[in-house]
Amino acid sequence: MTRVSSVRPFARIAAVLVFAGAAVTLPAVSASAAPLAGPVTKDLTFTCEMPLIGAQPVAAKVTATFPEAVTAGSPIDVTGFSVAVSLDGDSVTALNLIGAATIEGTASANVDVDYNGTELGVTLNGLGFPVTAVPQDGPLALSITGPIPGLTVKKPGSVAFAVGGAFTGKVTPRHADGTPTDLGTFDLPCGIAPGQDASLATVTVN
């Protein structure tokens, strides 16, 4: 299988999908064993590098709805996409120690796409979560959402989707008066914990 450089914006992979011999890969879980399309809920665990306290497990519930089938040349539109994230008590304690009353942020997430055996690594940008109050103790629930551009395939076959191996957040904790804490805006790199089935759905292209 031919390997070429990673294509990051989701909307730009449509042109690559025309060529059956080309592939873009990322080091993550394969989407080839994904279940049939439709409403999907997937519970996964990531390990995230938190400031002050280091690596912490983070539970994530991915929700999305995929079409069961599309016609070649028509977009595969994913709807109802969200990621419900739960930060544990240690993370909440660390936020309280720096005086954070709220947090907000943006995010990007890797997605694995397999088109007729051609693997593509895609990055979804433009995700985020709104201002969320920090409780006195954990857990802290966050809802990450964002637009998912349609993907258009030009030839019949199947397209399988899986959660990719990496997720990156940019998080801003703020005091009660709205000013940033001493941490400012920090990067939150996360990787999927090994040994999980990250498959989401397989869409038939007629």
Coordinates of N, CA and C in Angstrom, one line a residue:
M1 N 0.9 -1.2 0.0 CA 0.0 0.0 0.0 C 0.9 1.2 0.0
T2 N 0.6 2.2 -0.9 CA 1.4 3.4 -1.0 C 1.1 4.3 0.2
R3 N 2.1 5.0 0.7 CA 1.9 5.9 1.8 C 2.3 7.3 1.4
V4 N 1.5 8.3 1.6 CA 1.9 9.6 1.3 C 1.6 10.5 2.5
S5 N 2.0 11.8 2.5 CA 1.9 12.6 3.7 C 0.5 12.8 4.1
S6 N 0.3 13.1 5.4 CA -1.0 13.2 6.0 C -1.8 14.4 5.5
V7 N -3.1 14.2 5.2 CA -4.0 15.3 4.8 C -4.8 15.7 6.0
R8 N -4.7 17.0 6.5 CA -5.2 17.3 7.8 C -6.7 17.8 7.7
P9 N -7.0 18.8 6.8 CA -8.4 19.2 6.9 C -9.3 18.2 6.3
F10 N -10.4 17.8 7.0 CA -11.3 16.8 6.6 C -11.9 17.0 5.2
A11 N -12.2 18.2 4.8 CA -12.9 18.5 3.6 C -12.0 18.2 2.4
R12 N -10.6 18.2 2.6 CA -9.8 18.1 1.4 C -9.5 16.7 1.0
I13 N -9.9 15.7 1.8 CA -9.6 14.3 1.4 C -10.4 13.8 0.3
A14 N -11.5 14.5 -0.1 CA -12.4 13.9 -1.2 C -11.6 13.7 -2.5
A15 N -10.7 14.6 -2.8 CA -9.9 14.4 -4.0 C -9.0 13.2 -4.0
V16 N -8.5 12.9 -2.8 CA -7.6 11.7 -2.6 C -8.4 10.5 -2.8
L17 N -9.6 10.4 -2.4 CA -10.4 9.2 -2.5 C -10.7 8.8 -3.9
V18 N -10.5 9.6 -4.9 CA -10.7 9.2 -6.3 C -9.7 8.1 -6.7
F19 N -8.6 8.1 -6.1 CA -7.5 7.3 -6.5 C -7.4 6.1 -5.6
A20 N -7.7 4.9 -6.1 CA -7.8 3.7 -5.2 C -6.4 3.3 -4.7
G21 N -5.3 3.7 -5.3 CA -4.0 3.2 -4.9 C -3.3 4.1 -3.9
A22 N -3.9 5.3 -3.6 CA -3.3 6.2 -2.7 C -3.8 6.0 -1.3
A23 N -2.9 6.3 -0.3 CA -3.3 6.2 1.1 C -2.7 7.2 2.0
V24 N -3.4 7.7 3.0 CA -2.8 8.6 4.0 C -3.0 7.9 5.3
T25 N -2.0 7.7 6.1 CA -2.2 7.0 7.3 C -1.7 7.7 8.5
L26 N -2.3 7.4 9.7 CA -1.9 7.9 11.0 C -1.7 6.7 11.9
P27 N -0.9 6.7 12.9 CA -0.7 5.6 13.8 C -1.9 5.5 14.8
A28 N -2.9 4.9 14.4 CA -4.1 4.7 15.2 C -4.8 3.4 14.9
V29 N -6.0 3.2 15.5 CA -6.7 2.0 15.4 C -7.4 1.9 14.0
S30 N -7.3 0.8 13.3 CA -7.9 0.6 12.0 C -9.4 0.7 12.1
A31 N -10.0 1.3 11.0 CA -11.5 1.4 10.9 C -12.1 0.2 10.1
S32 N -11.2 -0.8 9.7 CA -11.7 -1.8 8.8 C -12.8 -2.7 9.3
A33 N -12.8 -2.8 10.7 CA -13.8 -3.7 11.3 C -15.0 -3.0 11.9
A34 N -15.3 -1.8 11.4 CA -16.4 -1.0 11.9 C -17.7 -1.6 11.7
P35 N -18.7 -1.4 12.6 CA -20.0 -2.0 12.4 C -20.8 -1.2 11.3
L36 N -22.0 -1.7 11.0 CA -22.8 -1.0 10.0 C -23.2 0.4 10.5
A37 N -23.5 1.2 9.5 CA -23.8 2.6 9.8 C -25.1 2.8 10.5
G38 N -25.3 4.1 11.0 CA -26.5 4.4 11.8 C -26.0 5.2 13.0
P39 N -26.9 5.3 14.0 CA -26.5 6.0 15.2 C -25.4 5.2 15.9
V40 N -24.4 5.9 16.4 CA -23.3 5.2 17.1 C -23.0 5.9 18.4
T41 N -22.7 5.1 19.4 CA -22.2 5.7 20.7 C -21.0 4.8 21.1
K42 N -19.9 5.4 21.3 CA -18.7 4.6 21.6 C -18.0 5.2 22.8
D43 N -17.8 4.3 23.8 CA -17.1 4.7 25.1 C -15.6 4.4 24.9
L44 N -14.8 5.4 25.1 CA -13.3 5.2 25.0 C -12.6 5.8 26.2
T45 N -11.4 5.4 26.4 CA -10.5 6.1 27.4 C -9.3 6.6 26.7
F46 N -9.0 7.9 27.0 CA -7.8 8.5 26.6 C -6.8 8.8 27.8
T47 N -5.6 9.0 27.5 CA -4.6 9.4 28.5 C -4.2 10.8 28.1
C48 N -4.4 11.8 29.0 CA -4.1 13.2 28.7 C -3.1 13.7 29.6
E49 N -2.2 14.5 29.1 CA -1.1 15.1 29.9 C -1.6 16.4 30.5
M50 N -2.0 16.4 31.7 CA -2.6 17.5 32.4 C -1.4 18.4 33.0
P51 N -1.5 19.7 33.0 CA -0.6 20.5 33.7 C -0.6 20.2 35.2
L52 N 0.5 20.3 35.9 CA 0.7 20.2 37.3 C 0.6 18.7 37.8
I53 N -0.3 17.9 37.2 CA -0.4 16.6 37.8 C 0.0 15.5 36.8
G54 N 0.3 15.8 35.6 CA 0.8 14.8 34.6 C -0.3 14.0 34.0
A55 N 0.0 12.8 33.6 CA -0.9 11.9 32.8 C -2.1 11.5 33.6
Q56 N -3.3 11.6 33.0 CA -4.5 11.3 33.7 C -5.4 10.5 32.7
P57 N -6.2 9.5 33.2 CA -7.2 8.9 32.3 C -8.4 9.8 32.1
V58 N -8.9 9.9 30.9 CA -10.0 10.7 30.6 C -11.0 9.8 29.8
A59 N -12.2 9.7 30.4 CA -13.3 9.0 29.7 C -14.0 9.9 28.7
A60 N -14.3 9.3 27.5 CA -14.9 10.0 26.4 C -16.0 9.1 25.8
K61 N -17.2 9.7 25.6 CA -18.3 9.0 24.9 C -18.5 9.8 23.6
V62 N -18.2 9.1 22.5 CA -18.3 9.7 21.1 C -19.7 9.3 20.6
T63 N -20.5 10.3 20.1 CA -21.8 10.0 19.6 C -21.9 10.6 18.2
A64 N -22.4 9.9 17.2 CA -22.6 10.4 15.9 C -23.6 9.5 15.1
T65 N -24.1 10.1 14.1 CA -25.0 9.3 13.2 C -24.5 9.3 11.8
F66 N -24.3 8.1 11.2 CA -23.8 8.0 9.8 C -24.9 7.5 8.9
P67 N -24.9 7.9 7.7 CA -25.9 7.3 6.7 C -25.5 5.8 6.5
E68 N -26.5 5.0 6.3 CA -26.3 3.6 6.0 C -25.6 3.4 4.6
A69 N -26.0 4.2 3.6 CA -25.5 4.1 2.3 C -25.7 5.5 1.6
V70 N -24.8 5.7 0.6 CA -24.9 6.9 -0.2 C -24.6 6.5 -1.7
T71 N -24.9 7.4 -2.6 CA -24.6 7.2 -4.0 C -23.2 7.8 -4.3
A72 N -22.4 7.1 -5.1 CA -21.1 7.7 -5.4 C -21.3 9.1 -6.0
G73 N -20.5 10.0 -5.5 CA -20.6 11.4 -5.9 C -21.4 12.2 -4.9
S74 N -22.1 11.6 -4.0 CA -22.9 12.3 -3.0 C -22.1 12.3 -1.7
P75 N -22.3 13.4 -0.9 CA -21.5 13.5 0.3 C -22.0 12.5 1.4
I76 N -21.0 12.0 2.2 CA -21.3 11.3 3.4 C -21.4 12.3 4.5
D77 N -22.6 12.6 5.0 CA -22.8 13.6 6.0 C -23.0 12.9 7.4
V78 N -22.1 13.3 8.3 CA -22.2 12.8 9.6 C -22.9 13.9 10.5
T79 N -23.9 13.4 11.2 CA -24.7 14.4 12.0 C -24.7 14.0 13.5
G80 N -25.2 14.9 14.3 CA -25.3 14.6 15.7 C -24.0 14.3 16.4
F81 N -22.9 14.9 15.9 CA -21.6 14.6 16.5 C -21.3 15.3 17.8
S82 N -20.9 14.5 18.8 CA -20.4 15.1 20.0 C -19.5 14.2 20.8
V83 N -18.7 14.7 21.6 CA -17.8 13.9 22.5 C -18.1 14.4 23.9
A84 N -18.6 13.5 24.8 CA -18.8 13.8 26.2 C -17.6 13.4 26.9
V85 N -16.9 14.3 27.6 CA -15.7 14.1 28.3 C -15.9 14.2 29.8
S86 N -15.3 13.3 30.5 CA -15.4 13.4 32.0 C -14.0 13.5 32.6
L87 N -13.7 14.7 33.2 CA -12.4 14.8 33.9 C -12.6 14.3 35.4
D88 N -11.6 13.6 35.9 CA -11.7 13.0 37.2 C -11.4 13.9 38.3
G89 N -11.5 13.4 39.5 CA -11.4 14.3 40.7 C -10.0 14.9 40.8
D90 N -9.0 14.2 40.5 CA -7.6 14.8 40.5 C -7.5 16.0 39.6
S91 N -8.1 15.9 38.4 CA -8.0 17.1 37.5 C -8.8 18.3 38.0
V92 N -9.9 18.0 38.6 CA -10.8 19.1 39.2 C -10.1 19.7 40.4
T93 N -9.4 18.9 41.2 CA -8.7 19.4 42.3 C -7.6 20.4 41.8
A94 N -6.9 20.0 40.8 CA -5.8 20.8 40.2 C -6.4 22.1 39.7
L95 N -7.5 22.1 39.1 CA -8.1 23.3 38.6 C -8.5 24.3 39.7
N96 N -9.0 23.7 40.8 CA -9.4 24.5 42.0 C -8.2 25.1 42.6
L97 N -7.0 24.4 42.6 CA -5.8 24.9 43.3 C -5.3 26.1 42.5
I98 N -5.5 26.2 41.2 CA -5.1 27.4 40.5 C -6.2 28.5 40.5
G99 N -7.3 28.3 41.2 CA -8.3 29.3 41.3 C -9.2 29.3 40.1
A100 N -9.3 28.2 39.3 CA -10.2 28.2 38.1 C -11.7 28.1 38.5
A101 N -12.5 29.0 38.1 CA -13.9 28.9 38.3 C -14.6 28.4 37.1
T102 N -14.0 28.6 35.9 CA -14.6 28.1 34.7 C -13.4 27.6 33.8
I103 N -13.8 26.7 32.8 CA -12.8 26.4 31.8 C -13.6 26.5 30.4
E104 N -12.8 26.7 29.4 CA -13.4 26.7 28.0 C -12.2 26.3 27.1
G105 N -12.6 25.9 25.9 CA -11.5 25.5 25.0 C -11.9 25.1 23.6
T106 N -10.8 24.9 22.8 CA -11.0 24.3 21.4 C -10.3 23.0 21.4
A107 N -10.6 22.3 20.3 CA -10.0 20.9 20.2 C -9.9 20.5 18.7
S108 N -9.0 19.6 18.5 CA -8.9 18.9 17.2 C -8.7 17.4 17.5
A109 N -9.3 16.6 16.6 CA -9.3 15.1 16.8 C -9.0 14.4 15.5
N110 N -8.2 13.3 15.7 CA -7.9 12.5 14.5 C -9.0 11.5 14.3
V111 N -9.2 11.2 13.0 CA -10.2 10.2 12.6 C -9.5 9.3 11.6
D112 N -9.7 8.0 11.7 CA -9.2 7.1 10.7 C -10.3 6.8 9.7
V113 N -10.0 6.9 8.4 CA -11.0 6.6 7.3 C -10.3 5.5 6.4
D114 N -11.1 4.5 6.2 CA -10.6 3.4 5.3 C -11.6 3.3 4.1
Y115 N -11.1 3.6 2.9 CA -11.9 3.5 1.7 C -11.4 2.4 0.8
N116 N -12.2 1.3 0.8 CA -11.8 0.1 0.0 C -10.4 -0.3 0.2
G117 N -10.0 -0.3 1.5 CA -8.6 -0.8 1.9 C -7.6 0.3 1.8
T118 N -7.9 1.5 1.4 CA -7.0 2.6 1.5 C -7.2 3.4 2.7
E119 N -6.2 3.5 3.6 CA -6.3 4.1 4.9 C -5.9 5.6 4.8
L120 N -6.7 6.4 5.4 CA -6.5 7.9 5.4 C -6.6 8.4 6.8
G121 N -5.6 9.2 7.2 CA -5.6 9.8 8.5 C -6.1 11.2 8.3
V122 N -7.2 11.6 9.1 CA -7.8 12.9 8.9 C -7.9 13.6 10.2
T123 N -7.7 14.9 10.2 CA -7.8 15.7 11.5 C -9.0 16.6 11.4
L124 N -9.9 16.5 12.4 CA -11.1 17.4 12.5 C -10.7 18.6 13.3
N125 N -10.7 19.7 12.7 CA -10.4 21.0 13.4 C -11.7 21.7 13.7
G126 N -11.6 22.8 14.5 CA -12.8 23.6 14.7 C -13.8 23.0 15.8
L127 N -13.3 22.0 16.5 CA -14.1 21.5 17.6 C -13.9 22.4 18.9
G128 N -14.8 22.3 19.8 CA -14.6 23.1 21.0 C -15.7 22.8 22.1
F129 N -15.5 23.3 23.3 CA -16.5 23.2 24.3 C -16.7 24.6 25.0
P130 N -17.9 24.9 25.4 CA -18.2 26.3 25.9 C -17.7 26.5 27.3
V131 N -17.9 27.7 27.8 CA -17.5 28.0 29.2 C -18.3 27.1 30.1
T132 N -17.6 26.4 30.9 CA -18.1 25.4 31.8 C -17.7 25.6 33.2
A133 N -18.6 25.6 34.2 CA -18.2 25.9 35.6 C -17.4 24.7 36.2
V134 N -16.4 25.0 37.0 CA -15.6 24.0 37.6 C -16.2 23.7 39.0
P135 N -16.5 22.5 39.3 CA -17.1 22.1 40.6 C -16.0 22.1 41.7
Q136 N -16.5 22.0 42.9 CA -15.5 21.9 44.0 C -14.8 20.6 44.0
D137 N -15.5 19.6 43.5 CA -14.8 18.3 43.4 C -15.3 17.6 42.1
G138 N -14.6 16.5 41.7 CA -14.9 15.9 40.4 C -16.1 15.0 40.5
P139 N -16.5 14.5 39.3 CA -16.0 14.7 38.0 C -16.5 16.0 37.4
L140 N -15.8 16.4 36.3 CA -16.2 17.6 35.5 C -16.6 17.1 34.1
A141 N -17.9 17.4 33.8 CA -18.4 16.9 32.4 C -18.2 18.1 31.4
L142 N -17.6 17.7 30.3 CA -17.5 18.7 29.2 C -18.2 18.1 27.9
S143 N -18.8 18.9 27.1 CA -19.4 18.5 25.9 C -18.7 19.2 24.7
I144 N -17.9 18.4 23.9 CA -17.2 18.9 22.8 C -18.0 18.6 21.5
T145 N -18.2 19.7 20.7 CA -19.0 19.6 19.5 C -18.2 20.4 18.4
G146 N -18.8 20.3 17.2 CA -18.2 21.1 16.1 C -18.7 20.6 14.8
P147 N -18.5 21.3 13.7 CA -18.9 20.9 12.4 C -18.1 19.8 11.8
I148 N -18.8 18.8 11.1 CA -18.1 17.7 10.5 C -18.4 17.9 9.0
P149 N -17.5 18.4 8.2 CA -17.7 18.5 6.7 C -18.0 17.2 6.1
G150 N -18.9 17.3 5.0 CA -19.2 16.1 4.3 C -18.0 15.5 3.5
L151 N -18.0 14.2 3.3 CA -16.9 13.5 2.6 C -17.6 12.9 1.4
T152 N -17.0 13.2 0.2 CA -17.6 12.7 -1.1 C -16.7 11.7 -1.7
V153 N -17.2 10.5 -2.0 CA -16.5 9.5 -2.7 C -17.0 9.3 -4.1
K154 N -16.0 9.2 -5.0 CA -16.4 9.2 -6.4 C -16.7 7.8 -7.0
K155 N -16.3 6.7 -6.3 CA -16.5 5.4 -6.8 C -17.2 4.5 -5.8
P156 N -17.9 3.5 -6.2 CA -18.6 2.6 -5.3 C -17.6 1.8 -4.4
G157 N -18.1 1.4 -3.3 CA -17.3 0.6 -2.3 C -17.8 0.8 -0.9
S158 N -16.9 0.9 0.0 CA -17.3 1.1 1.4 C -16.3 2.1 2.1
V159 N -16.8 2.8 3.0 CA -15.9 3.8 3.7 C -16.1 3.5 5.2
A160 N -15.1 3.1 5.9 CA -15.2 2.8 7.3 C -14.5 3.9 8.1
F161 N -15.1 4.2 9.3 CA -14.6 5.3 10.1 C -14.3 4.8 11.5
A162 N -13.2 5.3 12.1 CA -12.8 4.9 13.5 C -12.2 6.2 14.1
V163 N -12.3 6.2 15.4 CA -11.7 7.3 16.2 C -10.2 7.1 16.1
G164 N -9.5 8.2 15.8 CA -8.0 8.1 15.6 C -7.3 8.1 17.0
G165 N -6.0 8.0 16.9 CA -5.2 7.8 18.1 C -4.9 9.1 18.9
A166 N -5.1 10.2 18.4 CA -4.7 11.5 19.0 C -5.9 12.5 19.1
F167 N -5.9 13.2 20.2 CA -6.8 14.3 20.4 C -6.0 15.4 21.1
T168 N -6.2 16.6 20.7 CA -5.5 17.8 21.3 C -6.5 18.9 21.6
G169 N -6.4 19.4 22.8 CA -7.2 20.5 23.3 C -6.4 21.7 23.6
K170 N -7.0 22.9 23.5 CA -6.4 24.1 24.0 C -7.4 24.7 25.0
V171 N -7.0 24.6 26.3 CA -7.9 24.9 27.4 C -7.5 26.2 28.1
T172 N -8.5 27.0 28.4 CA -8.3 28.2 29.1 C -9.1 28.2 30.4
P173 N -8.5 28.0 31.5 CA -9.2 28.2 32.8 C -9.2 29.7 33.2
R174 N -10.3 30.1 33.8 CA -10.5 31.5 34.2 C -11.0 31.6 35.7
H175 N -10.6 32.7 36.3 CA -11.1 33.1 37.6 C -12.5 33.5 37.5
A176 N -13.2 33.6 38.7 CA -14.6 34.0 38.7 C -14.8 35.3 38.0
D177 N -13.8 36.2 38.0 CA -14.0 37.5 37.4 C -13.7 37.5 35.9
G178 N -13.5 36.3 35.3 CA -13.2 36.2 33.9 C -11.8 36.3 33.4
T179 N -10.9 36.6 34.3 CA -9.5 36.8 33.9 C -8.8 35.4 33.9
P180 N -7.9 35.2 33.0 CA -7.2 33.9 32.9 C -6.4 33.6 34.2
T181 N -6.3 32.3 34.6 CA -5.4 31.9 35.7 C -3.9 32.0 35.2
D182 N -3.0 31.7 36.1 CA -1.6 31.8 35.8 C -1.2 30.8 34.7
L183 N -2.0 29.8 34.5 CA -1.7 28.8 33.4 C -2.0 29.4 32.1
G184 N -2.8 30.4 32.0 CA -3.2 31.0 30.7 C -3.9 29.9 29.9
T185 N -3.7 29.9 28.6 CA -4.2 28.8 27.7 C -3.2 27.8 27.5
F186 N -3.5 26.5 27.8 CA -2.5 25.5 27.7 C -2.9 24.4 26.8
D187 N -1.9 23.7 26.2 CA -2.2 22.6 25.3 C -2.5 21.3 26.2
L188 N -3.4 20.5 25.7 CA -3.8 19.3 26.4 C -3.7 18.1 25.4
P189 N -2.5 17.6 25.2 CA -2.4 16.4 24.3 C -2.9 15.1 24.9
C190 N -3.6 14.4 24.1 CA -4.2 13.1 24.6 C -4.0 12.0 23.6
G191 N -3.8 10.8 24.0 CA -3.7 9.7 23.2 C -4.7 8.6 23.6
I192 N -5.2 7.8 22.7 CA -6.1 6.8 23.0 C -5.4 5.7 23.7
A193 N -6.0 5.2 24.8 CA -5.4 4.0 25.5 C -5.5 2.8 24.7
P194 N -4.4 2.0 24.7 CA -4.3 0.8 23.8 C -5.4 -0.3 24.2
G195 N -5.6 -1.1 23.2 CA -6.5 -2.3 23.5 C -8.0 -2.0 23.4
Q196 N -8.4 -0.9 22.7 CA -9.8 -0.6 22.6 C -10.2 -0.7 21.2
D197 N -11.5 -1.0 21.0 CA -12.1 -1.0 19.7 C -12.6 0.4 19.4
A198 N -11.9 1.1 18.5 CA -12.3 2.5 18.2 C -13.1 2.6 17.0
S199 N -13.6 1.5 16.4 CA -14.4 1.6 15.1 C -15.7 2.3 15.4
L200 N -16.2 3.0 14.4 CA -17.4 3.8 14.5 C -18.5 3.2 13.6
A201 N -18.3 3.2 12.3 CA -19.3 2.8 11.3 C -18.7 2.6 9.9
T202 N -19.4 1.8 9.1 CA -19.0 1.6 7.7 C -20.2 2.0 6.9
V203 N -19.9 2.8 5.9 CA -20.9 3.4 5.0 C -20.7 2.7 3.6
T204 N -21.8 2.2 3.1 CA -21.8 1.6 1.7 C -21.9 2.7 0.7
V205 N -21.1 2.7 -0.3 CA -21.2 3.7 -1.4 C -21.6 2.9 -2.7
N206 N -22.8 3.2 -3.2 CA -23.4 2.5 -4.3 C -23.0 3.2 -5.7

